[in-house]
């Protein structure tokens, strides 16, 4: 009953969450390095079913735990920031691949919905799971708008990095951004996620139905469907057609990944038009199982980093 009430009253929901969040942030800030590692290992065990051995990290998921806490490369902060990364992408491959920006704000209270287009996407630059897709602004009630603003301000202040020890998120200067809504012939935009190691793309994860019935197919660069997947996602019933300009996407991913030992580079591809999505260094925080585990180890072998602590 309470959950149903909060789902209908976003303002109340996020006011309560904000109050709870402040206590969590204070608690996390007090943790020293070893306590943070223990907290991360607990979360890892919940996802994978076995205890993380910090002295023996070999799989992709295991190495990611080291990278989250010990890799201090400041470029990770820049490229994870959904606003600042636009400058990086523009410099590397050109601004033609950027989704048009409508506006930015430091506080949701300053957003004038009257000035937004009828269709747009709102999100913060420093969190995940906060996307607000507006397909018909004219039908929004004042209550819904207040709820959206409360939600955005919650994610703006939440210190997302503490959730799963993805510490580079906490160094991002929080900002709200609005982007143009990209029309797609599908229910949701198909998301092409290139898994790259040492600047080379190896696999393309294709996400479909993200906000309806989320599925993920994994392809190699010859567009052969792989027999491994992340535990949380099933594969589609029908094959996904290879984009005609797939090789162009591979090349763009290669350029953006060229400076990093590992990064996931995401694109959208609508009727042949390629749009940059984001760059992710800590895919699912390494807590979602990759099955079979041999595939997790295979990906770990591609990630050439020294995890000695």
mmCIF file of C-alpha atoms in Angstrom:
data_model
loop_
_atom_site.group_PDB
_atom_site.id
_atom_site.type_symbol
_atom_site.label_atom_id
_atom_site.label_comp_id
_atom_site.label_asym_id
_atom_site.label_seq_id
_atom_site.Cartn_x
_atom_site.Cartn_y
_atom_site.Cartn_z
ATOM 1 C CA UNK A 1 0.000 0.000 0.000
ATOM 2 C CA UNK A 2 2.796 2.405 0.955
ATOM 3 C CA UNK A 3 4.755 1.512 -2.179
ATOM 4 C CA UNK A 4 1.676 2.173 -4.299
ATOM 5 C CA UNK A 5 1.179 5.531 -2.592
ATOM 6 C CA UNK A 6 4.799 6.585 -3.183
ATOM 7 C CA UNK A 7 4.665 5.533 -6.847
ATOM 8 C CA UNK A 8 1.860 8.053 -7.301
ATOM 9 C CA UNK A 9 3.538 10.805 -5.288
ATOM 10 C CA UNK A 10 7.101 11.300 -6.535
ATOM 11 C CA UNK A 11 7.635 14.413 -4.425
ATOM 12 C CA UNK A 12 6.968 12.498 -1.203
ATOM 13 C CA UNK A 13 8.875 9.448 -2.437
ATOM 14 C CA UNK A 14 12.088 11.343 -3.175
ATOM 15 C CA UNK A 15 11.884 13.532 -0.087
ATOM 16 C CA UNK A 16 11.883 10.352 2.010
ATOM 17 C CA UNK A 17 14.663 8.811 -0.083
ATOM 18 C CA UNK A 18 16.738 11.999 0.249
ATOM 19 C CA UNK A 19 16.426 11.900 4.045
ATOM 20 C CA UNK A 20 17.496 8.239 4.110
ATOM 21 C CA UNK A 21 20.292 8.895 1.646
ATOM 22 C CA UNK A 22 21.963 11.536 3.802
ATOM 23 C CA UNK A 23 22.422 8.990 6.585
ATOM 24 C CA UNK A 24 23.884 6.452 4.131
ATOM 25 C CA UNK A 25 26.344 9.000 2.700
ATOM 26 C CA UNK A 26 27.566 9.971 6.184
ATOM 27 C CA UNK A 27 28.134 6.300 6.982
ATOM 28 C CA UNK A 28 30.024 5.634 3.732
ATOM 29 C CA UNK A 29 32.266 8.687 4.140
ATOM 30 C CA UNK A 30 33.523 7.283 7.447
ATOM 31 C CA UNK A 31 34.736 4.018 5.923
ATOM 32 C CA UNK A 32 38.477 3.591 5.556
ATOM 33 C CA UNK A 33 40.002 1.729 2.597
ATOM 34 C CA UNK A 34 39.776 -1.714 4.196
ATOM 35 C CA UNK A 35 36.171 -1.178 5.265
ATOM 36 C CA UNK A 36 35.328 -0.051 1.744
ATOM 37 C CA UNK A 37 36.935 -3.188 0.334
ATOM 38 C CA UNK A 38 34.911 -5.338 2.733
ATOM 39 C CA UNK A 39 31.706 -3.550 1.784
ATOM 40 C CA UNK A 40 32.466 -4.117 -1.907
ATOM 41 C CA UNK A 41 33.325 -7.786 -1.292
ATOM 42 C CA UNK A 42 29.962 -8.273 0.457
ATOM 43 C CA UNK A 43 28.115 -6.854 -2.554
ATOM 44 C CA UNK A 44 30.205 -8.991 -4.905
ATOM 45 C CA UNK A 45 29.345 -12.140 -2.947
ATOM 46 C CA UNK A 46 25.624 -11.355 -3.154
ATOM 47 C CA UNK A 47 25.877 -11.103 -6.931
ATOM 48 C CA UNK A 48 28.262 -13.959 -7.679
ATOM 49 C CA UNK A 49 27.695 -16.401 -4.840
ATOM 50 C CA UNK A 50 31.329 -16.648 -3.736
ATOM 51 C CA UNK A 51 33.716 -14.509 -1.706
ATOM 52 C CA UNK A 52 36.052 -12.143 -3.536
ATOM 53 C CA UNK A 53 39.755 -12.906 -3.042
ATOM 54 C CA UNK A 54 41.554 -9.570 -3.353
ATOM 55 C CA UNK A 55 44.895 -11.400 -3.777
ATOM 56 C CA UNK A 56 43.675 -13.485 -6.720
ATOM 57 C CA UNK A 57 41.655 -11.436 -9.203
ATOM 58 C CA UNK A 58 41.398 -13.130 -12.586
ATOM 59 C CA UNK A 59 37.907 -12.769 -14.068
ATOM 60 C CA UNK A 60 36.492 -9.624 -15.658
ATOM 61 C CA UNK A 61 34.089 -9.151 -12.761
ATOM 62 C CA UNK A 62 36.845 -9.600 -10.177
ATOM 63 C CA UNK A 63 39.283 -7.215 -11.846
ATOM 64 C CA UNK A 64 36.557 -4.588 -12.004
ATOM 65 C CA UNK A 65 36.461 -4.494 -8.204
ATOM 66 C CA UNK A 66 40.133 -3.512 -8.163
ATOM 67 C CA UNK A 67 39.585 -0.881 -10.867
ATOM 68 C CA UNK A 68 36.670 0.702 -8.999
ATOM 69 C CA UNK A 69 38.685 1.381 -5.872
ATOM 70 C CA UNK A 70 42.321 1.612 -6.967
ATOM 71 C CA UNK A 71 42.352 3.000 -10.529
ATOM 72 C CA UNK A 72 42.608 6.776 -10.006
ATOM 73 C CA UNK A 73 42.909 7.796 -13.678
ATOM 74 C CA UNK A 74 41.241 11.261 -13.781
ATOM 75 C CA UNK A 75 40.150 10.659 -17.383
ATOM 76 C CA UNK A 76 37.659 8.112 -16.050
ATOM 77 C CA UNK A 77 35.915 10.943 -14.221
ATOM 78 C CA UNK A 78 35.880 13.126 -17.326
ATOM 79 C CA UNK A 79 34.563 10.416 -19.639
ATOM 80 C CA UNK A 80 31.976 9.101 -17.173
ATOM 81 C CA UNK A 81 30.565 12.614 -16.742
ATOM 82 C CA UNK A 82 27.661 12.648 -19.212
ATOM 83 C CA UNK A 83 28.116 16.389 -19.766
ATOM 84 C CA UNK A 84 31.901 16.828 -19.863
ATOM 85 C CA UNK A 85 32.395 13.732 -22.044
ATOM 86 C CA UNK A 86 30.694 15.633 -24.866
ATOM 87 C CA UNK A 87 33.840 17.767 -25.204
ATOM 88 C CA UNK A 88 35.992 14.616 -25.274
ATOM 89 C CA UNK A 89 33.848 13.012 -27.960
ATOM 90 C CA UNK A 90 33.690 16.194 -30.021
ATOM 91 C CA UNK A 91 37.485 16.427 -29.996
ATOM 92 C CA UNK A 92 38.010 12.741 -30.794
ATOM 93 C CA UNK A 93 35.382 11.988 -33.454
ATOM 94 C CA UNK A 94 33.441 15.229 -34.022
ATOM 95 C CA UNK A 95 30.298 16.801 -32.611
ATOM 96 C CA UNK A 96 28.100 15.331 -35.357
ATOM 97 C CA UNK A 97 27.820 12.171 -33.252
ATOM 98 C CA UNK A 98 26.482 13.985 -30.182
ATOM 99 C CA UNK A 99 22.796 14.009 -29.299
ATOM 100 C CA UNK A 100 21.770 17.700 -29.447
ATOM 101 C CA UNK A 101 21.848 19.362 -26.035
ATOM 102 C CA UNK A 102 18.824 21.428 -24.966
ATOM 103 C CA UNK A 103 19.997 22.814 -21.637
ATOM 104 C CA UNK A 104 21.865 22.293 -18.353
ATOM 105 C CA UNK A 105 21.000 23.198 -14.765
ATOM 106 C CA UNK A 106 22.628 22.957 -11.335
ATOM 107 C CA UNK A 107 19.245 22.608 -9.628
ATOM 108 C CA UNK A 108 15.986 21.194 -10.969
ATOM 109 C CA UNK A 109 14.087 24.108 -9.447
ATOM 110 C CA UNK A 110 15.543 26.263 -12.209
ATOM 111 C CA UNK A 111 14.106 24.158 -15.041
ATOM 112 C CA UNK A 112 11.301 25.976 -16.832
ATOM 113 C CA UNK A 113 9.271 23.173 -18.391
ATOM 114 C CA UNK A 114 7.454 25.744 -20.532
ATOM 115 C CA UNK A 115 10.686 26.272 -22.457
ATOM 116 C CA UNK A 116 11.380 22.570 -23.069
ATOM 117 C CA UNK A 117 10.340 20.951 -26.352
ATOM 118 C CA UNK A 118 7.374 18.603 -26.260
ATOM 119 C CA UNK A 119 9.723 15.618 -26.461
ATOM 120 C CA UNK A 120 13.048 15.453 -24.603
ATOM 121 C CA UNK A 121 15.170 13.427 -22.197
ATOM 122 C CA UNK A 122 16.193 14.656 -18.732
ATOM 123 C CA UNK A 123 18.939 13.095 -16.608
ATOM 124 C CA UNK A 124 21.891 13.929 -14.401
ATOM 125 C CA UNK A 125 25.507 13.668 -15.517
ATOM 126 C CA UNK A 126 26.636 11.831 -12.376
ATOM 127 C CA UNK A 127 24.260 8.937 -11.708
ATOM 128 C CA UNK A 128 22.532 5.967 -13.270
ATOM 129 C CA UNK A 129 18.888 4.944 -13.401
ATOM 130 C CA UNK A 130 17.680 8.537 -13.338
ATOM 131 C CA UNK A 131 16.586 9.031 -16.945
ATOM 132 C CA UNK A 132 13.248 10.781 -17.475
ATOM 133 C CA UNK A 133 11.839 10.355 -20.988
ATOM 134 C CA UNK A 134 9.214 12.938 -21.877
ATOM 135 C CA UNK A 135 7.225 12.081 -25.001
ATOM 136 C CA UNK A 136 4.396 14.573 -24.538
ATOM 137 C CA UNK A 137 5.235 17.475 -22.243
ATOM 138 C CA UNK A 138 1.869 19.114 -22.861
ATOM 139 C CA UNK A 139 0.109 16.289 -21.034
ATOM 140 C CA UNK A 140 2.214 16.614 -17.860
ATOM 141 C CA UNK A 141 0.423 17.807 -14.754
ATOM 142 C CA UNK A 142 1.997 20.267 -12.309
ATOM 143 C CA UNK A 143 2.192 17.399 -9.811
ATOM 144 C CA UNK A 144 4.163 15.266 -12.269
ATOM 145 C CA UNK A 145 6.543 18.134 -13.024
ATOM 146 C CA UNK A 146 7.174 18.710 -9.306
ATOM 147 C CA UNK A 147 7.819 14.986 -8.940
ATOM 148 C CA UNK A 148 10.306 14.951 -11.799
ATOM 149 C CA UNK A 149 12.163 17.894 -10.307
ATOM 150 C CA UNK A 150 12.323 16.183 -6.912
ATOM 151 C CA UNK A 151 13.657 13.024 -8.561
ATOM 152 C CA UNK A 152 16.357 14.890 -10.484
ATOM 153 C CA UNK A 153 17.533 16.768 -7.391
ATOM 154 C CA UNK A 154 17.678 13.490 -5.460
ATOM 155 C CA UNK A 155 19.992 11.933 -8.048
ATOM 156 C CA UNK A 156 21.952 15.170 -8.254
ATOM 157 C CA UNK A 157 22.890 14.873 -4.567
ATOM 158 C CA UNK A 158 22.973 11.108 -4.088
ATOM 159 C CA UNK A 159 26.751 10.478 -4.461
ATOM 160 C CA UNK A 160 26.085 7.523 -6.752
ATOM 161 C CA UNK A 161 29.619 6.168 -6.371
ATOM 162 C CA UNK A 162 28.907 5.006 -2.833
ATOM 163 C CA UNK A 163 26.185 2.621 -4.021
ATOM 164 C CA UNK A 164 28.576 0.055 -5.451
ATOM 165 C CA UNK A 165 32.031 1.541 -4.769
ATOM 166 C CA UNK A 166 32.325 3.107 -8.240
ATOM 167 C CA UNK A 167 34.289 5.895 -6.625
ATOM 168 C CA UNK A 168 35.030 7.966 -9.733
ATOM 169 C CA UNK A 169 31.336 8.940 -9.919
ATOM 170 C CA UNK A 170 31.676 10.904 -6.681
ATOM 171 C CA UNK A 171 34.251 13.205 -8.293
ATOM 172 C CA UNK A 172 31.866 14.394 -11.010
ATOM 173 C CA UNK A 173 30.512 17.927 -10.567
ATOM 174 C CA UNK A 174 26.734 17.263 -10.536
ATOM 175 C CA UNK A 175 24.596 18.756 -13.276
ATOM 176 C CA UNK A 176 21.194 18.141 -14.883
ATOM 177 C CA UNK A 177 21.106 17.929 -18.656
ATOM 178 C CA UNK A 178 18.305 17.841 -21.219
ATOM 179 C CA UNK A 179 18.863 16.234 -24.607
ATOM 180 C CA UNK A 180 16.748 15.965 -27.714
ATOM 181 C CA UNK A 181 14.469 12.920 -27.852
ATOM 182 C CA UNK A 182 15.669 10.631 -30.631
ATOM 183 C CA UNK A 183 12.826 9.014 -32.545
ATOM 184 C CA UNK A 184 13.209 5.294 -33.206
ATOM 185 C CA UNK A 185 11.174 2.705 -35.132
ATOM 186 C CA UNK A 186 11.511 0.436 -32.069
ATOM 187 C CA UNK A 187 9.839 0.731 -28.657
ATOM 188 C CA UNK A 188 13.149 1.951 -27.242
ATOM 189 C CA UNK A 189 16.423 2.939 -28.847
ATOM 190 C CA UNK A 190 18.613 -0.059 -29.613
ATOM 191 C CA UNK A 191 21.823 0.382 -27.649
ATOM 192 C CA UNK A 192 25.105 -0.898 -29.134
ATOM 193 C CA UNK A 193 27.681 -1.374 -26.377
ATOM 194 C CA UNK A 194 31.256 -2.098 -27.488
ATOM 195 C CA UNK A 195 33.444 -3.889 -24.967
ATOM 196 C CA UNK A 196 36.990 -2.632 -25.549
ATOM 197 C CA UNK A 197 40.383 -3.676 -24.182
ATOM 198 C CA UNK A 198 43.644 -1.855 -24.907
ATOM 199 C CA UNK A 199 41.760 0.338 -27.375
ATOM 200 C CA UNK A 200 40.369 -2.590 -29.373
ATOM 201 C CA UNK A 201 36.651 -3.486 -29.517
ATOM 202 C CA UNK A 202 36.063 -7.225 -29.057
ATOM 203 C CA UNK A 203 32.325 -7.631 -28.565
ATOM 204 C CA UNK A 204 29.143 -5.669 -29.151
ATOM 205 C CA UNK A 205 26.333 -6.007 -26.637
ATOM 206 C CA UNK A 206 23.019 -4.999 -28.190
ATOM 207 C CA UNK A 207 20.326 -3.932 -25.727
ATOM 208 C CA UNK A 208 16.690 -3.780 -26.828
ATOM 209 C CA UNK A 209 13.454 -2.980 -24.974
ATOM 210 C CA UNK A 210 15.322 -1.381 -22.100
ATOM 211 C CA UNK A 211 12.234 0.225 -20.578
ATOM 212 C CA UNK A 212 9.793 -2.563 -21.499
ATOM 213 C CA UNK A 213 11.273 -6.059 -21.784
ATOM 214 C CA UNK A 214 15.040 -5.675 -21.520
ATOM 215 C CA UNK A 215 17.015 -8.183 -23.613
ATOM 216 C CA UNK A 216 20.698 -8.285 -24.511
ATOM 217 C CA UNK A 217 22.415 -10.144 -27.336
ATOM 218 C CA UNK A 218 26.209 -10.456 -27.420
ATOM 219 C CA UNK A 219 27.932 -10.465 -30.817
ATOM 220 C CA UNK A 220 31.538 -10.629 -31.890
ATOM 221 C CA UNK A 221 32.765 -8.221 -34.545
ATOM 222 C CA UNK A 222 31.774 -10.688 -37.287
ATOM 223 C CA UNK A 223 28.210 -10.416 -35.935
ATOM 224 C CA UNK A 224 28.145 -13.974 -34.638
ATOM 225 C CA UNK A 225 25.848 -14.422 -31.658
ATOM 226 C CA UNK A 226 27.864 -15.557 -28.641
ATOM 227 C CA UNK A 227 26.900 -18.354 -26.268
ATOM 228 C CA UNK A 228 27.526 -16.274 -23.143
ATOM 229 C CA UNK A 229 25.543 -13.506 -21.542
ATOM 230 C CA UNK A 230 24.957 -11.523 -18.375
ATOM 231 C CA UNK A 231 22.731 -13.420 -15.972
ATOM 232 C CA UNK A 232 20.181 -10.607 -15.604
ATOM 233 C CA UNK A 233 19.288 -10.433 -19.312
ATOM 234 C CA UNK A 234 17.802 -12.931 -21.710
ATOM 235 C CA UNK A 235 18.407 -12.920 -25.453
ATOM 236 C CA UNK A 236 15.884 -11.870 -28.085
ATOM 237 C CA UNK A 237 13.571 -14.405 -29.723
ATOM 238 C CA UNK A 238 14.499 -13.117 -33.182
ATOM 239 C CA UNK A 239 17.990 -12.258 -34.505
ATOM 240 C CA UNK A 240 19.004 -8.616 -34.452
ATOM 241 C CA UNK A 241 20.004 -7.306 -37.855
ATOM 242 C CA UNK A 242 23.569 -6.092 -38.202
ATOM 243 C CA UNK A 243 23.629 -2.330 -38.926
ATOM 244 C CA UNK A 244 24.847 -1.538 -42.424
ATOM 245 C CA UNK A 245 27.386 0.918 -41.007
ATOM 246 C CA UNK A 246 28.527 -1.442 -38.238
ATOM 247 C CA UNK A 247 32.190 -1.167 -39.266
ATOM 248 C CA UNK A 248 31.931 2.610 -38.856
ATOM 249 C CA UNK A 249 30.671 2.127 -35.313
ATOM 250 C CA UNK A 250 33.580 -0.228 -34.587
ATOM 251 C CA UNK A 251 36.057 2.379 -35.831
ATOM 252 C CA UNK A 252 34.486 5.131 -33.721
ATOM 253 C CA UNK A 253 34.567 2.899 -30.640
ATOM 254 C CA UNK A 254 38.223 2.159 -31.324
ATOM 255 C CA UNK A 255 39.072 5.863 -31.440
ATOM 256 C CA UNK A 256 37.253 6.657 -28.186
ATOM 257 C CA UNK A 257 38.717 3.620 -26.392
ATOM 258 C CA UNK A 258 42.273 4.152 -27.609
ATOM 259 C CA UNK A 259 43.541 5.646 -24.326
ATOM 260 C CA UNK A 260 42.194 3.023 -21.954
ATOM 261 C CA UNK A 261 42.969 -0.513 -20.759
ATOM 262 C CA UNK A 262 39.253 -1.145 -20.627
ATOM 263 C CA UNK A 263 36.100 0.818 -21.393
ATOM 264 C CA UNK A 264 32.640 0.154 -22.772
ATOM 265 C CA UNK A 265 31.662 2.583 -25.532
ATOM 266 C CA UNK A 266 27.948 2.911 -26.304
ATOM 267 C CA UNK A 267 26.229 4.139 -29.456
ATOM 268 C CA UNK A 268 22.713 4.416 -30.811
ATOM 269 C CA UNK A 269 22.107 3.790 -34.503
ATOM 270 C CA UNK A 270 18.842 5.099 -35.965
ATOM 271 C CA UNK A 271 18.292 4.651 -39.696
ATOM 272 C CA UNK A 272 22.038 4.788 -40.257
ATOM 273 C CA UNK A 273 22.598 7.869 -38.074
ATOM 274 C CA UNK A 274 25.082 7.124 -35.291
ATOM 275 C CA UNK A 275 24.771 8.852 -31.914
ATOM 276 C CA UNK A 276 27.212 8.598 -29.024
ATOM 277 C CA UNK A 277 25.607 7.243 -25.844
ATOM 278 C CA UNK A 278 28.163 7.051 -23.050
ATOM 279 C CA UNK A 279 31.481 5.596 -21.891
ATOM 280 C CA UNK A 280 31.373 3.161 -18.991
ATOM 281 C CA UNK A 281 34.380 1.864 -17.068
ATOM 282 C CA UNK A 282 32.507 -0.213 -14.498
ATOM 283 C CA UNK A 283 29.821 -2.147 -16.355
ATOM 284 C CA UNK A 284 27.095 -3.145 -13.855
ATOM 285 C CA UNK A 285 29.778 -2.586 -11.209
ATOM 286 C CA UNK A 286 30.978 -6.134 -11.900
ATOM 287 C CA UNK A 287 28.159 -7.533 -9.762
ATOM 288 C CA UNK A 288 26.020 -9.066 -12.526
ATOM 289 C CA UNK A 289 27.163 -12.605 -13.247
ATOM 290 C CA UNK A 290 28.532 -13.433 -16.681
ATOM 291 C CA UNK A 291 27.608 -16.978 -17.614
ATOM 292 C CA UNK A 292 29.176 -19.369 -18.151
ATOM 293 C CA UNK A 293 32.013 -18.320 -15.851
ATOM 294 C CA UNK A 294 34.527 -19.328 -18.522
ATOM 295 C CA UNK A 295 33.378 -16.233 -20.419
ATOM 296 C CA UNK A 296 34.006 -14.067 -17.369
ATOM 297 C CA UNK A 297 37.541 -15.465 -17.245
ATOM 298 C CA UNK A 298 37.975 -14.992 -21.006
ATOM 299 C CA UNK A 299 37.102 -11.299 -20.647
ATOM 300 C CA UNK A 300 39.389 -11.035 -17.624
ATOM 301 C CA UNK A 301 42.283 -12.355 -19.692
ATOM 302 C CA UNK A 302 41.700 -9.549 -22.188
ATOM 303 C CA UNK A 303 42.019 -6.932 -19.438
ATOM 304 C CA UNK A 304 45.745 -6.341 -18.997
ATOM 305 C CA UNK A 305 46.037 -4.655 -15.606
ATOM 306 C CA UNK A 306 48.177 -5.318 -12.544
ATOM 307 C CA UNK A 307 45.747 -5.933 -9.664
ATOM 308 C CA UNK A 308 48.431 -6.285 -7.023
ATOM 309 C CA UNK A 309 47.369 -4.404 -3.879
#
